[in-house]
């Protein structure tokens, strides 16, 4: 897909800032309706999946942020689909990635209020899902995703 300079500006700003349509339109010198139309098009063409606002889970009482590696005993589309369906029933699961090149099949992003809460999520819920054979937790100490700049990447589009 070809992006013009306005689309690139919209993506750059939305990647780094929580901004409303009025502010965004002023920053890139386009009307609010034009910006809205462009964002809608970016979503419809799957360049953007949605206007996601980052949630500060820690402010909501979720003190632990965990990247969980999950290995399954079967590797087929039905098993993966059932696993993901089970994860959808666990509200503390905020993201999941099917991966290759690791010992894990999935990386699952989880938030928890404390270690006791995480233990319950891990052992009584995720660990009980059919075909789960191994779990490995990595605790996030600090997140750096907001410091990276996608301008260089967008210039290659």
PDB file of C-alpha atoms in Angstrom:
ATOM      1  CA  UNK A   1       0.000   0.000   0.000  1.00  0.00           C
ATOM      2  CA  UNK A   2       1.224   3.473  -0.866  1.00  0.00           C
ATOM      3  CA  UNK A   3       1.157   6.031   1.956  1.00  0.00           C
ATOM      4  CA  UNK A   4       1.338   9.755   1.332  1.00  0.00           C
ATOM      5  CA  UNK A   5       2.928  12.253   3.689  1.00  0.00           C
ATOM      6  CA  UNK A   6      -0.329  12.847   5.583  1.00  0.00           C
ATOM      7  CA  UNK A   7      -0.845   9.129   6.226  1.00  0.00           C
ATOM      8  CA  UNK A   8       2.734   8.859   7.441  1.00  0.00           C
ATOM      9  CA  UNK A   9       2.292  11.870   9.733  1.00  0.00           C
ATOM     10  CA  UNK A  10      -0.911  10.388  11.152  1.00  0.00           C
ATOM     11  CA  UNK A  11       0.794   7.053  11.869  1.00  0.00           C
ATOM     12  CA  UNK A  12       3.849   8.736  13.381  1.00  0.00           C
ATOM     13  CA  UNK A  13       1.797  10.926  15.712  1.00  0.00           C
ATOM     14  CA  UNK A  14      -0.651   8.188  16.752  1.00  0.00           C
ATOM     15  CA  UNK A  15       2.247   5.837  17.476  1.00  0.00           C
ATOM     16  CA  UNK A  16       3.662   8.207  20.064  1.00  0.00           C
ATOM     17  CA  UNK A  17       0.853  10.363  21.363  1.00  0.00           C
ATOM     18  CA  UNK A  18      -2.625  10.129  22.788  1.00  0.00           C
ATOM     19  CA  UNK A  19      -4.206  12.893  20.726  1.00  0.00           C
ATOM     20  CA  UNK A  20      -7.753  13.724  19.631  1.00  0.00           C
ATOM     21  CA  UNK A  21      -8.867  14.326  16.032  1.00  0.00           C
ATOM     22  CA  UNK A  22      -9.008  18.105  16.427  1.00  0.00           C
ATOM     23  CA  UNK A  23      -5.413  18.310  17.669  1.00  0.00           C
ATOM     24  CA  UNK A  24      -4.248  15.847  15.028  1.00  0.00           C
ATOM     25  CA  UNK A  25      -5.913  17.790  12.212  1.00  0.00           C
ATOM     26  CA  UNK A  26      -4.304  21.033  13.406  1.00  0.00           C
ATOM     27  CA  UNK A  27      -0.858  19.417  13.617  1.00  0.00           C
ATOM     28  CA  UNK A  28      -0.914  18.100  10.060  1.00  0.00           C
ATOM     29  CA  UNK A  29      -2.981  20.952   8.564  1.00  0.00           C
ATOM     30  CA  UNK A  30      -5.916  18.861   7.348  1.00  0.00           C
ATOM     31  CA  UNK A  31      -9.596  19.113   8.199  1.00  0.00           C
ATOM     32  CA  UNK A  32     -10.989  16.899  10.953  1.00  0.00           C
ATOM     33  CA  UNK A  33     -13.158  15.067   8.400  1.00  0.00           C
ATOM     34  CA  UNK A  34     -10.112  14.385   6.175  1.00  0.00           C
ATOM     35  CA  UNK A  35      -8.122  13.045   9.110  1.00  0.00           C
ATOM     36  CA  UNK A  36     -11.063  10.886  10.194  1.00  0.00           C
ATOM     37  CA  UNK A  37     -11.466   9.542   6.639  1.00  0.00           C
ATOM     38  CA  UNK A  38      -7.750   8.744   6.412  1.00  0.00           C
ATOM     39  CA  UNK A  39      -7.717   6.952   9.777  1.00  0.00           C
ATOM     40  CA  UNK A  40     -10.798   4.960   8.744  1.00  0.00           C
ATOM     41  CA  UNK A  41      -9.054   3.980   5.498  1.00  0.00           C
ATOM     42  CA  UNK A  42      -5.875   2.955   7.377  1.00  0.00           C
ATOM     43  CA  UNK A  43      -7.998   0.729   9.618  1.00  0.00           C
ATOM     44  CA  UNK A  44     -10.035  -0.745   6.736  1.00  0.00           C
ATOM     45  CA  UNK A  45      -6.833  -1.614   4.844  1.00  0.00           C
ATOM     46  CA  UNK A  46      -5.340  -3.152   8.008  1.00  0.00           C
ATOM     47  CA  UNK A  47      -2.419  -0.723   8.173  1.00  0.00           C
ATOM     48  CA  UNK A  48      -3.799   0.123  11.628  1.00  0.00           C
ATOM     49  CA  UNK A  49      -5.902  -2.389  13.507  1.00  0.00           C
ATOM     50  CA  UNK A  50      -7.750   0.151  15.640  1.00  0.00           C
ATOM     51  CA  UNK A  51      -7.279   3.329  17.592  1.00  0.00           C
ATOM     52  CA  UNK A  52      -5.818   1.635  20.626  1.00  0.00           C
ATOM     53  CA  UNK A  53      -5.115   3.761  23.636  1.00  0.00           C
ATOM     54  CA  UNK A  54      -2.496   2.354  25.922  1.00  0.00           C
ATOM     55  CA  UNK A  55      -3.858   1.429  29.315  1.00  0.00           C
ATOM     56  CA  UNK A  56      -1.677   2.006  32.343  1.00  0.00           C
ATOM     57  CA  UNK A  57      -2.421  -1.316  34.047  1.00  0.00           C
ATOM     58  CA  UNK A  58      -0.260  -0.413  37.027  1.00  0.00           C
ATOM     59  CA  UNK A  59      -2.556   2.536  37.822  1.00  0.00           C
ATOM     60  CA  UNK A  60      -5.425   0.020  37.854  1.00  0.00           C
ATOM     61  CA  UNK A  61      -3.672  -2.119  40.455  1.00  0.00           C
ATOM     62  CA  UNK A  62      -1.917  -4.627  38.167  1.00  0.00           C
ATOM     63  CA  UNK A  63       1.636  -4.386  39.491  1.00  0.00           C
ATOM     64  CA  UNK A  64       3.078  -7.342  37.567  1.00  0.00           C
ATOM     65  CA  UNK A  65       3.588  -7.358  33.795  1.00  0.00           C
ATOM     66  CA  UNK A  66       4.694 -10.742  32.506  1.00  0.00           C
ATOM     67  CA  UNK A  67       5.755 -12.206  29.179  1.00  0.00           C
ATOM     68  CA  UNK A  68       4.856 -15.879  29.414  1.00  0.00           C
ATOM     69  CA  UNK A  69       6.344 -18.453  27.060  1.00  0.00           C
ATOM     70  CA  UNK A  70       3.885 -21.288  26.459  1.00  0.00           C
ATOM     71  CA  UNK A  71       4.697 -24.596  24.786  1.00  0.00           C
ATOM     72  CA  UNK A  72       1.965 -26.895  23.525  1.00  0.00           C
ATOM     73  CA  UNK A  73       2.098 -30.644  22.948  1.00  0.00           C
ATOM     74  CA  UNK A  74       0.300 -30.435  19.593  1.00  0.00           C
ATOM     75  CA  UNK A  75       1.059 -28.096  16.734  1.00  0.00           C
ATOM     76  CA  UNK A  76      -1.959 -27.774  14.508  1.00  0.00           C
ATOM     77  CA  UNK A  77      -4.467 -25.056  13.724  1.00  0.00           C
ATOM     78  CA  UNK A  78      -7.257 -26.594  15.824  1.00  0.00           C
ATOM     79  CA  UNK A  79      -5.038 -26.824  18.924  1.00  0.00           C
ATOM     80  CA  UNK A  80      -3.832 -23.255  18.445  1.00  0.00           C
ATOM     81  CA  UNK A  81      -7.399 -21.999  17.935  1.00  0.00           C
ATOM     82  CA  UNK A  82      -8.645 -23.776  21.065  1.00  0.00           C
ATOM     83  CA  UNK A  83      -5.724 -22.433  23.085  1.00  0.00           C
ATOM     84  CA  UNK A  84      -6.448 -18.859  21.944  1.00  0.00           C
ATOM     85  CA  UNK A  85     -10.147 -19.332  22.683  1.00  0.00           C
ATOM     86  CA  UNK A  86      -9.272 -20.346  26.252  1.00  0.00           C
ATOM     87  CA  UNK A  87      -6.957 -17.344  26.623  1.00  0.00           C
ATOM     88  CA  UNK A  88      -9.818 -15.023  25.643  1.00  0.00           C
ATOM     89  CA  UNK A  89     -11.602 -16.134  28.824  1.00  0.00           C
ATOM     90  CA  UNK A  90      -8.732 -14.905  30.998  1.00  0.00           C
ATOM     91  CA  UNK A  91      -9.094 -11.128  31.341  1.00  0.00           C
ATOM     92  CA  UNK A  92      -5.530 -10.667  32.626  1.00  0.00           C
ATOM     93  CA  UNK A  93      -4.206 -11.861  29.244  1.00  0.00           C
ATOM     94  CA  UNK A  94      -3.717  -8.692  27.233  1.00  0.00           C
ATOM     95  CA  UNK A  95      -1.913 -10.020  24.161  1.00  0.00           C
ATOM     96  CA  UNK A  96      -0.670 -13.226  22.554  1.00  0.00           C
ATOM     97  CA  UNK A  97       1.745 -14.014  19.743  1.00  0.00           C
ATOM     98  CA  UNK A  98       2.265 -17.285  17.860  1.00  0.00           C
ATOM     99  CA  UNK A  99       6.041 -17.475  17.439  1.00  0.00           C
ATOM    100  CA  UNK A 100       8.673 -19.604  15.801  1.00  0.00           C
ATOM    101  CA  UNK A 101      12.386 -19.996  16.415  1.00  0.00           C
ATOM    102  CA  UNK A 102      11.970 -20.481  20.141  1.00  0.00           C
ATOM    103  CA  UNK A 103      11.184 -23.368  22.424  1.00  0.00           C
ATOM    104  CA  UNK A 104       7.786 -21.765  23.030  1.00  0.00           C
ATOM    105  CA  UNK A 105       4.839 -21.781  20.658  1.00  0.00           C
ATOM    106  CA  UNK A 106       3.234 -18.650  22.086  1.00  0.00           C
ATOM    107  CA  UNK A 107       4.354 -15.528  23.897  1.00  0.00           C
ATOM    108  CA  UNK A 108       1.492 -14.404  26.122  1.00  0.00           C
ATOM    109  CA  UNK A 109       1.398 -10.992  27.737  1.00  0.00           C
ATOM    110  CA  UNK A 110      -0.225 -11.086  31.178  1.00  0.00           C
ATOM    111  CA  UNK A 111      -0.874  -8.517  33.895  1.00  0.00           C
ATOM    112  CA  UNK A 112      -1.524  -9.424  37.538  1.00  0.00           C
ATOM    113  CA  UNK A 113      -2.183  -7.582  40.775  1.00  0.00           C
ATOM    114  CA  UNK A 114       0.588  -9.391  42.663  1.00  0.00           C
ATOM    115  CA  UNK A 115       2.528 -12.661  42.758  1.00  0.00           C
ATOM    116  CA  UNK A 116      -0.339 -14.551  44.407  1.00  0.00           C
ATOM    117  CA  UNK A 117      -2.725 -13.387  41.683  1.00  0.00           C
ATOM    118  CA  UNK A 118      -0.196 -14.314  38.962  1.00  0.00           C
ATOM    119  CA  UNK A 119       0.327 -17.737  40.509  1.00  0.00           C
ATOM    120  CA  UNK A 120      -3.424 -18.371  40.343  1.00  0.00           C
ATOM    121  CA  UNK A 121      -3.576 -17.245  36.687  1.00  0.00           C
ATOM    122  CA  UNK A 122      -0.557 -19.352  35.759  1.00  0.00           C
ATOM    123  CA  UNK A 123      -1.257 -22.561  37.653  1.00  0.00           C
ATOM    124  CA  UNK A 124      -5.037 -22.724  37.852  1.00  0.00           C
ATOM    125  CA  UNK A 125      -6.004 -21.219  34.519  1.00  0.00           C
ATOM    126  CA  UNK A 126      -3.328 -21.075  31.810  1.00  0.00           C
ATOM    127  CA  UNK A 127      -1.536 -24.180  33.058  1.00  0.00           C
ATOM    128  CA  UNK A 128      -4.820 -26.138  32.980  1.00  0.00           C
ATOM    129  CA  UNK A 129      -5.501 -25.440  29.286  1.00  0.00           C
ATOM    130  CA  UNK A 130      -5.404 -28.654  27.249  1.00  0.00           C
ATOM    131  CA  UNK A 131      -2.059 -29.382  25.529  1.00  0.00           C
ATOM    132  CA  UNK A 132      -0.049 -26.846  27.589  1.00  0.00           C
ATOM    133  CA  UNK A 133       3.179 -28.653  28.482  1.00  0.00           C
ATOM    134  CA  UNK A 134       5.598 -25.912  29.526  1.00  0.00           C
ATOM    135  CA  UNK A 135       5.397 -22.383  30.918  1.00  0.00           C
ATOM    136  CA  UNK A 136       8.244 -19.929  31.407  1.00  0.00           C
ATOM    137  CA  UNK A 137       7.667 -16.479  32.918  1.00  0.00           C
ATOM    138  CA  UNK A 138       9.721 -13.345  32.267  1.00  0.00           C
ATOM    139  CA  UNK A 139       8.810 -10.365  34.407  1.00  0.00           C
ATOM    140  CA  UNK A 140       8.902  -6.963  32.730  1.00  0.00           C
ATOM    141  CA  UNK A 141      11.066  -4.549  34.692  1.00  0.00           C
ATOM    142  CA  UNK A 142      10.625  -1.534  32.436  1.00  0.00           C
ATOM    143  CA  UNK A 143       8.852  -0.945  29.126  1.00  0.00           C
ATOM    144  CA  UNK A 144      10.561   1.111  26.416  1.00  0.00           C
ATOM    145  CA  UNK A 145       8.113   0.949  23.487  1.00  0.00           C
ATOM    146  CA  UNK A 146       7.302   4.668  23.568  1.00  0.00           C
ATOM    147  CA  UNK A 147      10.883   5.767  23.007  1.00  0.00           C
ATOM    148  CA  UNK A 148      11.215   4.145  19.599  1.00  0.00           C
ATOM    149  CA  UNK A 149      10.580   6.235  16.552  1.00  0.00           C
ATOM    150  CA  UNK A 150       8.939   4.816  13.450  1.00  0.00           C
ATOM    151  CA  UNK A 151       9.815   7.805  11.218  1.00  0.00           C
ATOM    152  CA  UNK A 152      12.709   5.933   9.638  1.00  0.00           C
ATOM    153  CA  UNK A 153      10.504   2.942   8.950  1.00  0.00           C
ATOM    154  CA  UNK A 154       7.700   5.043   7.448  1.00  0.00           C
ATOM    155  CA  UNK A 155      10.187   6.753   5.148  1.00  0.00           C
ATOM    156  CA  UNK A 156      10.843   3.339   3.552  1.00  0.00           C
ATOM    157  CA  UNK A 157       7.161   2.959   2.605  1.00  0.00           C
TER     158      UNK A 157
END
